[in-house]
PDB file of C-alpha atoms and ligand atoms in Angstrom:
ATOM      1  CA  MET J  22      31.494  69.621  45.197  1.00  0.00           C
ATOM      2  CA  LEU J  23      29.006  71.515  44.228  1.00  0.00           C
ATOM      3  CA  ILE J  24      29.488  75.587  42.717  1.00  0.00           C
ATOM      4  CA  HIS J  25      27.062  77.537  43.443  1.00  0.00           C
ATOM      5  CA  PHE J  26      26.176  81.975  42.409  1.00  0.00           C
ATOM      6  CA  GLU J  27      23.995  84.133  42.211  1.00  0.00           C
ATOM      7  CA  THR J  28      24.576  87.439  40.074  1.00  0.00           C
ATOM      8  CA  GLU J  29      23.393  90.876  39.641  1.00  0.00           C
ATOM      9  CA  ALA J  30      22.476  89.211  35.748  1.00  0.00           C
ATOM     10  CA  SER J  31      21.629  85.974  36.923  1.00  0.00           C
ATOM     11  CA  PRO J  32      18.599  86.422  39.585  1.00  0.00           C
ATOM     12  CA  GLY J  33      18.253  83.306  41.154  1.00  0.00           C
ATOM     13  CA  VAL J  34      20.634  81.077  42.303  1.00  0.00           C
ATOM     14  CA  ARG J  35      23.038  78.592  38.924  1.00  0.00           C
ATOM     15  CA  GLN J  36      23.811  75.361  40.209  1.00  0.00           C
ATOM     16  CA  TYR J  37      27.140  73.304  39.175  1.00  0.00           C
ATOM     17  CA  LEU J  38      26.706  70.035  40.167  1.00  0.00           C
ATOM     18  CA  PRO J  39      29.818  67.648  39.315  1.00  0.00           C
ATOM     19  CA  TYR J  40      29.946  66.164  35.948  1.00  0.00           C
ATOM     20  CA  ASP J  41      29.079  62.190  36.102  1.00  0.00           C
ATOM     21  CA  ASP J  42      32.145  60.874  35.621  1.00  0.00           C
ATOM     22  CA  ARG J  43      31.041  57.880  34.177  1.00  0.00           C
ATOM     23  CA  THR J  44      30.729  60.781  30.727  1.00  0.00           C
ATOM     24  CA  GLN J  45      34.081  62.249  30.804  1.00  0.00           C
ATOM     25  CA  THR J  46      37.354  61.000  29.781  1.00  0.00           C
ATOM     26  CA  LEU J  47      39.613  59.159  33.041  1.00  0.00           C
ATOM     27  CA  ARG J  48      41.373  61.499  34.049  1.00  0.00           C
ATOM     28  CA  GLN J  49      44.770  58.717  34.425  1.00  0.00           C
ATOM     29  CA  ILE J  50      44.421  56.857  31.552  1.00  0.00           C
ATOM     30  CA  LYS J  51      46.608  53.646  31.848  1.00  0.00           C
ATOM     31  CA  ASP J  52      49.217  53.396  29.528  1.00  0.00           C
ATOM     32  CA  TYR J  53      48.749  57.033  28.445  1.00  0.00           C
ATOM     33  CA  PRO J  54      51.585  57.769  31.322  1.00  0.00           C
ATOM     34  CA  ARG J  55      51.753  62.052  30.173  1.00  0.00           C
ATOM     35  CA  SER J  56      47.389  61.465  31.556  1.00  0.00           C
ATOM     36  CA  PHE J  57      49.324  60.982  34.682  1.00  0.00           C
ATOM     37  CA  THR J  58      51.843  63.817  35.279  1.00  0.00           C
ATOM     38  CA  ARG J  59      48.225  66.494  33.481  1.00  0.00           C
ATOM     39  CA  VAL J  60      45.875  66.354  36.692  1.00  0.00           C
ATOM     40  CA  PRO J  61      46.766  67.137  40.224  1.00  0.00           C
ATOM     41  CA  ALA J  62      48.551  64.478  41.935  1.00  0.00           C
ATOM     42  CA  GLN J  63      45.913  65.596  45.105  1.00  0.00           C
ATOM     43  CA  PRO J  64      42.815  66.287  45.892  1.00  0.00           C
ATOM     44  CA  LEU J  65      40.988  69.437  44.849  1.00  0.00           C
ATOM     45  CA  ILE J  66      40.410  72.097  47.047  1.00  0.00           C
ATOM     46  CA  ASP J  67      36.644  74.031  47.789  1.00  0.00           C
ATOM     47  CA  ARG J  68      36.500  77.469  47.164  1.00  0.00           C
ATOM     48  CA  PRO J  69      34.470  80.692  46.417  1.00  0.00           C
ATOM     49  CA  LEU J  70      34.430  81.600  42.459  1.00  0.00           C
ATOM     50  CA  THR J  71      35.564  84.963  42.340  1.00  0.00           C
ATOM     51  CA  LEU J  72      33.544  87.889  40.022  1.00  0.00           C
ATOM     52  CA  SER J  73      35.540  86.791  37.177  1.00  0.00           C
ATOM     53  CA  GLU J  74      34.759  83.589  36.349  1.00  0.00           C
ATOM     54  CA  LEU J  75      30.986  84.510  37.438  1.00  0.00           C
ATOM     55  CA  THR J  76      30.904  86.333  34.635  1.00  0.00           C
ATOM     56  CA  GLY J  77      30.909  86.055  31.128  1.00  0.00           C
ATOM     57  CA  PRO J  78      34.687  86.874  28.911  1.00  0.00           C
ATOM     58  CA  THR J  79      32.898  90.429  27.513  1.00  0.00           C
ATOM     59  CA  GLU J  80      33.556  91.513  24.409  1.00  0.00           C
ATOM     60  CA  ILE J  81      36.440  88.768  23.924  1.00  0.00           C
ATOM     61  CA  GLU J  82      35.571  89.566  20.078  1.00  0.00           C
ATOM     62  CA  ARG J  83      36.776  92.960  20.617  1.00  0.00           C
ATOM     63  CA  ARG J  84      41.283  91.360  21.396  1.00  0.00           C
ATOM     64  CA  LEU J  85      41.111  88.070  19.752  1.00  0.00           C
ATOM     65  CA  PRO J  86      40.560  87.848  15.678  1.00  0.00           C
ATOM     66  CA  THR J  87      36.855  85.516  15.185  1.00  0.00           C
ATOM     67  CA  GLY J  88      34.953  85.801  12.432  1.00  0.00           C
ATOM     68  CA  ASN J  89      37.793  82.857  10.113  1.00  0.00           C
ATOM     69  CA  ALA J  90      35.221  79.379   9.551  1.00  0.00           C
ATOM     70  CA  ASP J  91      36.719  78.567   6.409  1.00  0.00           C
ATOM     71  CA  PHE J  92      40.257  76.746   7.569  1.00  0.00           C
ATOM     72  CA  SER J  93      40.099  74.690   3.891  1.00  0.00           C
ATOM     73  CA  CYS J  94      42.348  76.938   1.934  1.00  0.00           C
ATOM     74  CA  LEU J  95      44.512  80.193   2.851  1.00  0.00           C
ATOM     75  CA  VAL J  96      42.711  82.969   0.953  1.00  0.00           C
ATOM     76  CA  PRO J  97      38.225  82.504   0.083  1.00  0.00           C
ATOM     77  CA  GLY J  98      38.413  80.694  -2.981  1.00  0.00           C
ATOM     78  CA  GLY J  99      42.154  80.395  -3.396  1.00  0.00           C
ATOM     79  CA  PRO J 100      43.891  76.803  -3.374  1.00  0.00           C
ATOM     80  CA  ARG J 101      42.811  74.110  -1.170  1.00  0.00           C
ATOM     81  CA  ALA J 102      44.316  71.836   0.440  1.00  0.00           C
ATOM     82  CA  LEU J 103      44.668  68.408   0.360  1.00  0.00           C
ATOM     83  CA  GLY J 104      42.181  66.464   1.805  1.00  0.00           C
ATOM     84  CA  GLN J 105      38.674  65.439   2.173  1.00  0.00           C
ATOM     85  CA  PHE J 106      36.448  68.876   1.553  1.00  0.00           C
ATOM     86  CA  MET J 107      33.672  68.815   4.581  1.00  0.00           C
ATOM     87  CA  THR J 108      32.324  71.263   6.621  1.00  0.00           C
ATOM     88  CA  VAL J 109      30.649  70.525   9.955  1.00  0.00           C
ATOM     89  CA  ALA J 110      26.722  72.719  11.476  1.00  0.00           C
ATOM     90  CA  GLY J 111      25.541  72.625  14.708  1.00  0.00           C
ATOM     91  CA  ARG J 112      23.606  73.585  17.799  1.00  0.00           C
ATOM     92  CA  ILE J 113      25.606  75.589  20.483  1.00  0.00           C
ATOM     93  CA  THR J 114      22.330  75.167  23.461  1.00  0.00           C
ATOM     94  CA  ASP J 115      22.274  76.066  27.258  1.00  0.00           C
ATOM     95  CA  GLU J 116      19.966  72.490  29.026  1.00  0.00           C
ATOM     96  CA  ASP J 117      16.732  74.480  28.448  1.00  0.00           C
ATOM     97  CA  GLY J 118      16.843  74.200  25.015  1.00  0.00           C
ATOM     98  CA  ALA J 119      17.205  78.227  24.560  1.00  0.00           C
ATOM     99  CA  PRO J 120      19.859  78.915  21.733  1.00  0.00           C
ATOM    100  CA  LEU J 121      23.750  80.680  22.978  1.00  0.00           C
ATOM    101  CA  ALA J 122      24.101  83.063  20.524  1.00  0.00           C
ATOM    102  CA  GLY J 123      27.348  85.355  20.738  1.00  0.00           C
ATOM    103  CA  ALA J 124      29.210  81.882  21.554  1.00  0.00           C
ATOM    104  CA  LEU J 125      32.866  82.125  20.325  1.00  0.00           C
ATOM    105  CA  ILE J 126      33.807  78.533  19.079  1.00  0.00           C
ATOM    106  CA  GLU J 127      37.843  77.782  19.032  1.00  0.00           C
ATOM    107  CA  ILE J 128      38.192  75.307  16.645  1.00  0.00           C
ATOM    108  CA  TRP J 129      41.850  72.952  15.923  1.00  0.00           C
ATOM    109  CA  GLN J 130      43.122  70.456  14.387  1.00  0.00           C
ATOM    110  CA  ALA J 131      45.427  68.414  12.749  1.00  0.00           C
ATOM    111  CA  ASN J 132      45.525  68.541   8.208  1.00  0.00           C
ATOM    112  CA  ALA J 133      44.870  65.918   6.065  1.00  0.00           C
ATOM    113  CA  SER J 134      47.867  64.634   6.739  1.00  0.00           C
ATOM    114  CA  GLY J 135      48.116  64.202  10.697  1.00  0.00           C
ATOM    115  CA  LYS J 136      49.909  66.631  10.884  1.00  0.00           C
ATOM    116  CA  TYR J 137      48.959  70.529  13.632  1.00  0.00           C
ATOM    117  CA  ILE J 138      50.353  73.571  13.165  1.00  0.00           C
ATOM    118  CA  HIS J 139      52.868  73.964  16.157  1.00  0.00           C
ATOM    119  CA  GLU J 140      56.406  73.688  17.090  1.00  0.00           C
ATOM    120  CA  TYR J 141      55.503  70.619  18.997  1.00  0.00           C
ATOM    121  CA  ASP J 142      54.602  68.692  17.445  1.00  0.00           C
ATOM    122  CA  SER J 143      56.983  65.755  15.520  1.00  0.00           C
ATOM    123  CA  HIS J 144      55.383  63.904  13.611  1.00  0.00           C
ATOM    124  CA  GLN J 145      57.291  62.902  10.381  1.00  0.00           C
ATOM    125  CA  ALA J 146      54.220  64.230   7.857  1.00  0.00           C
ATOM    126  CA  PRO J 147      53.715  67.299   5.043  1.00  0.00           C
ATOM    127  CA  LEU J 148      52.810  70.691   7.002  1.00  0.00           C
ATOM    128  CA  ASP J 149      50.062  71.690   3.677  1.00  0.00           C
ATOM    129  CA  PRO J 150      50.519  75.485   2.900  1.00  0.00           C
ATOM    130  CA  ASN J 151      47.003  75.911   1.856  1.00  0.00           C
ATOM    131  CA  PHE J 152      45.875  74.304   5.199  1.00  0.00           C
ATOM    132  CA  ILE J 153      44.514  77.213   8.823  1.00  0.00           C
ATOM    133  CA  GLY J 154      43.989  74.482  10.483  1.00  0.00           C
ATOM    134  CA  GLN J 155      42.469  76.217  13.003  1.00  0.00           C
ATOM    135  CA  GLY J 156      40.148  78.827  13.914  1.00  0.00           C
ATOM    136  CA  ARG J 157      37.817  81.099  16.185  1.00  0.00           C
ATOM    137  CA  PHE J 158      33.273  82.016  15.453  1.00  0.00           C
ATOM    138  CA  LEU J 159      30.583  83.258  17.236  1.00  0.00           C
ATOM    139  CA  THR J 160      27.533  81.414  16.653  1.00  0.00           C
ATOM    140  CA  ASP J 161      24.531  83.000  15.747  1.00  0.00           C
ATOM    141  CA  ALA J 162      20.979  84.319  16.477  1.00  0.00           C
ATOM    142  CA  GLU J 163      19.791  80.580  16.863  1.00  0.00           C
ATOM    143  CA  GLY J 164      23.146  79.610  18.290  1.00  0.00           C
ATOM    144  CA  GLY J 165      23.863  78.627  15.047  1.00  0.00           C
ATOM    145  CA  TYR J 166      28.381  77.473  13.855  1.00  0.00           C
ATOM    146  CA  GLN J 167      28.892  76.554  10.721  1.00  0.00           C
ATOM    147  CA  PHE J 168      32.355  75.934   9.057  1.00  0.00           C
ATOM    148  CA  ARG J 169      34.710  74.845   6.320  1.00  0.00           C
ATOM    149  CA  THR J 170      37.798  72.972   6.709  1.00  0.00           C
ATOM    150  CA  ILE J 171      39.413  69.335   5.185  1.00  0.00           C
ATOM    151  CA  LYS J 172      38.965  66.332   7.308  1.00  0.00           C
ATOM    152  CA  PRO J 173      42.160  65.564   9.274  1.00  0.00           C
ATOM    153  CA  GLY J 174      44.305  62.477   9.579  1.00  0.00           C
ATOM    154  CA  GLY J 175      45.494  60.565  12.112  1.00  0.00           C
ATOM    155  CA  TYR J 176      48.888  60.383  14.166  1.00  0.00           C
ATOM    156  CA  PRO J 177      50.948  58.766  16.417  1.00  0.00           C
ATOM    157  CA  VAL J 178      51.228  59.553  19.895  1.00  0.00           C
ATOM    158  CA  GLY J 179      54.481  58.454  21.516  1.00  0.00           C
ATOM    159  CA  SER J 180      53.549  56.983  25.109  1.00  0.00           C
ATOM    160  CA  ASN J 181      54.427  53.720  26.730  1.00  0.00           C
ATOM    161  CA  ASP J 182      53.218  52.070  23.750  1.00  0.00           C
ATOM    162  CA  TRP J 183      52.520  54.150  20.626  1.00  0.00           C
ATOM    163  CA  TRP J 184      49.538  54.326  19.670  1.00  0.00           C
ATOM    164  CA  TRP J 185      47.675  55.864  17.339  1.00  0.00           C
ATOM    165  CA  ARG J 186      45.063  58.822  17.648  1.00  0.00           C
ATOM    166  CA  PRO J 187      41.986  58.894  15.272  1.00  0.00           C
ATOM    167  CA  PRO J 188      40.597  61.778  12.852  1.00  0.00           C
ATOM    168  CA  HIS J 189      39.109  63.903  15.703  1.00  0.00           C
ATOM    169  CA  ILE J 190      38.682  68.288  16.550  1.00  0.00           C
ATOM    170  CA  HIS J 191      39.580  69.796  19.065  1.00  0.00           C
ATOM    171  CA  PHE J 192      36.363  71.939  20.092  1.00  0.00           C
ATOM    172  CA  SER J 193      36.575  75.205  22.637  1.00  0.00           C
ATOM    173  CA  ILE J 194      33.268  76.481  23.464  1.00  0.00           C
ATOM    174  CA  PHE J 195      32.987  79.794  25.816  1.00  0.00           C
ATOM    175  CA  GLY J 196      29.629  80.102  26.914  1.00  0.00           C
ATOM    176  CA  MET J 197      27.389  82.879  28.999  1.00  0.00           C
ATOM    177  CA  SER J 198      30.236  82.672  32.150  1.00  0.00           C
ATOM    178  CA  TRP J 199      34.231  80.876  32.707  1.00  0.00           C
ATOM    179  CA  MET J 200      32.296  78.426  33.720  1.00  0.00           C
ATOM    180  CA  ASP J 201      30.501  76.700  31.155  1.00  0.00           C
ATOM    181  CA  ARG J 202      33.701  76.537  29.182  1.00  0.00           C
ATOM    182  CA  PHE J 203      33.981  73.636  27.191  1.00  0.00           C
ATOM    183  CA  ILE J 204      36.288  71.899  25.921  1.00  0.00           C
ATOM    184  CA  THR J 205      36.266  68.080  23.822  1.00  0.00           C
ATOM    185  CA  GLN J 206      37.641  66.886  20.482  1.00  0.00           C
ATOM    186  CA  ILE J 207      34.895  65.335  19.007  1.00  0.00           C
ATOM    187  CA  PHE J 208      35.552  62.425  16.248  1.00  0.00           C
ATOM    188  CA  PHE J 209      34.403  60.626  13.123  1.00  0.00           C
ATOM    189  CA  PRO J 210      32.191  58.124  12.752  1.00  0.00           C
ATOM    190  CA  GLY J 211      32.892  54.187  11.429  1.00  0.00           C
ATOM    191  CA  GLU J 212      37.140  54.750  11.833  1.00  0.00           C
ATOM    192  CA  PRO J 213      39.508  51.495  12.407  1.00  0.00           C
ATOM    193  CA  LEU J 214      42.035  54.157  14.951  1.00  0.00           C
ATOM    194  CA  ASN J 215      38.726  55.161  17.090  1.00  0.00           C
ATOM    195  CA  GLU J 216      38.505  51.140  18.482  1.00  0.00           C
ATOM    196  CA  ALA J 217      41.619  51.326  19.838  1.00  0.00           C
ATOM    197  CA  ASP J 218      42.433  55.884  20.403  1.00  0.00           C
ATOM    198  CA  LEU J 219      42.522  55.690  24.473  1.00  0.00           C
ATOM    199  CA  LEU J 220      41.123  59.015  25.167  1.00  0.00           C
ATOM    200  CA  LEU J 221      38.121  58.249  23.255  1.00  0.00           C
ATOM    201  CA  ASN J 222      37.442  55.212  24.839  1.00  0.00           C
ATOM    202  CA  GLY J 223      38.830  55.917  28.202  1.00  0.00           C
ATOM    203  CA  ILE J 224      35.280  57.851  28.447  1.00  0.00           C
ATOM    204  CA  PRO J 225      33.574  54.845  30.057  1.00  0.00           C
ATOM    205  CA  ASP J 226      30.695  54.672  29.612  1.00  0.00           C
ATOM    206  CA  PRO J 227      29.933  53.643  25.383  1.00  0.00           C
ATOM    207  CA  GLU J 228      27.429  55.774  25.798  1.00  0.00           C
ATOM    208  CA  ALA J 229      29.146  58.402  26.295  1.00  0.00           C
ATOM    209  CA  ARG J 230      31.232  58.126  24.342  1.00  0.00           C
ATOM    210  CA  GLN J 231      28.510  58.628  21.177  1.00  0.00           C
ATOM    211  CA  ARG J 232      28.156  62.182  22.043  1.00  0.00           C
ATOM    212  CA  VAL J 233      31.415  63.266  20.780  1.00  0.00           C
ATOM    213  CA  MET J 234      30.791  61.057  17.005  1.00  0.00           C
ATOM    214  CA  PHE J 235      29.714  63.808  15.071  1.00  0.00           C
ATOM    215  CA  GLU J 236      26.978  62.612  12.909  1.00  0.00           C
ATOM    216  CA  PRO J 237      27.185  62.207   9.331  1.00  0.00           C
ATOM    217  CA  LEU J 238      25.109  63.954   6.798  1.00  0.00           C
ATOM    218  CA  PRO J 239      24.395  63.438   2.952  1.00  0.00           C
ATOM    219  CA  THR J 240      27.196  65.021   1.377  1.00  0.00           C
ATOM    220  CA  LYS J 241      25.919  68.746   0.132  1.00  0.00           C
ATOM    221  CA  VAL J 242      26.399  69.688  -2.976  1.00  0.00           C
ATOM    222  CA  THR J 243      26.520  73.552  -4.615  1.00  0.00           C
ATOM    223  CA  LYS J 244      26.879  73.394  -8.171  1.00  0.00           C
ATOM    224  CA  THR J 245      29.918  72.357  -9.156  1.00  0.00           C
ATOM    225  CA  LEU J 246      31.002  71.123  -5.226  1.00  0.00           C
ATOM    226  CA  ASN J 247      30.404  68.396  -2.965  1.00  0.00           C
ATOM    227  CA  ILE J 248      31.394  68.191   0.427  1.00  0.00           C
ATOM    228  CA  LEU J 249      30.866  66.389   3.694  1.00  0.00           C
ATOM    229  CA  GLU J 250      28.802  67.317   5.793  1.00  0.00           C
ATOM    230  CA  PHE J 251      28.783  66.988   9.397  1.00  0.00           C
ATOM    231  CA  ARG J 252      26.609  68.209  13.094  1.00  0.00           C
ATOM    232  CA  ARG J 253      28.293  67.862  15.384  1.00  0.00           C
ATOM    233  CA  ASP J 254      25.250  69.675  18.489  1.00  0.00           C
ATOM    234  CA  PHE J 255      25.931  71.568  22.014  1.00  0.00           C
ATOM    235  CA  VAL J 256      24.408  71.784  25.218  1.00  0.00           C
ATOM    236  CA  LEU J 257      26.298  73.205  27.549  1.00  0.00           C
ATOM    237  CA  ARG J 258      26.038  72.743  31.232  1.00  0.00           C
ATOM    238  CA  GLY J 259      24.609  76.026  33.530  1.00  0.00           C
ATOM    239  CA  LYS J 260      22.305  75.968  36.312  1.00  0.00           C
ATOM    240  CA  SER J 261      22.278  72.116  36.240  1.00  0.00           C
ATOM    241  CA  LYS J 262      23.298  69.984  34.894  1.00  0.00           C
ATOM    242  CA  THR J 263      24.635  67.275  31.637  1.00  0.00           C
ATOM    243  CA  PRO J 264      22.019  65.159  30.995  1.00  0.00           C
ATOM    244  CA  GLU J 265      21.597  62.217  32.953  1.00  0.00           C
ATOM    245  CA  LEU J 266      22.231  58.815  32.053  1.00  0.00           C
ATOM    246  CA  LEU J 267      20.221  56.730  31.406  1.00  0.00           C
TER     247      LEU J 267
HETATM  248 FE1  FE2 C  11      43.967  66.100  18.840  1.00  0.00          FE
END
């Protein structure tokens, strides 16, 4: 399906070509029954996009609280959550490499014990009273972002067979329009649990799997603090499409 449109604000035809399925997580994953109930059972129906889909989530920062980019403590300078202190930084651009300033990023993750702050999380692991585990903030003028957190732990998933999710952080990024919204999970390289994760390995192409890995950087020393540092850049699709596989 080729989706295209033109708006006054965006003269010229923008195109959303289909994703290359080799770069996307399989919609139905063997041994993960929930993946079969979470996707449409019937073929998708092509329909025109409406104005609300062609425009961005305008002034969303006025409707939702934004700005919290430190999940490692409840208040600045307060007691820190348990676990490995880390930062994540990166840059969000469009396909031409232009920075996406003011893009809304939402993050959520488990604590160091692999426990989410969510009523449906039944994992028998402790909550951390000093861990927030989620946040919402905007990219700067250069499309850059940075947040502080605690490295998440793995957690078990009940399915046909139990398996453990490897440590990962969930990202949702809003670009120029609702159609640009990008939701994904970013993983840590070298984690033993990566090898058996049904979702990570549900991305058929091995090179594409590397696109959902954090890049580890030398640890950052700030005065008396030494912090693990990771990087992840994102390219949002727009008038063309996601990068071709080599
Ligand atoms: Fe998760």
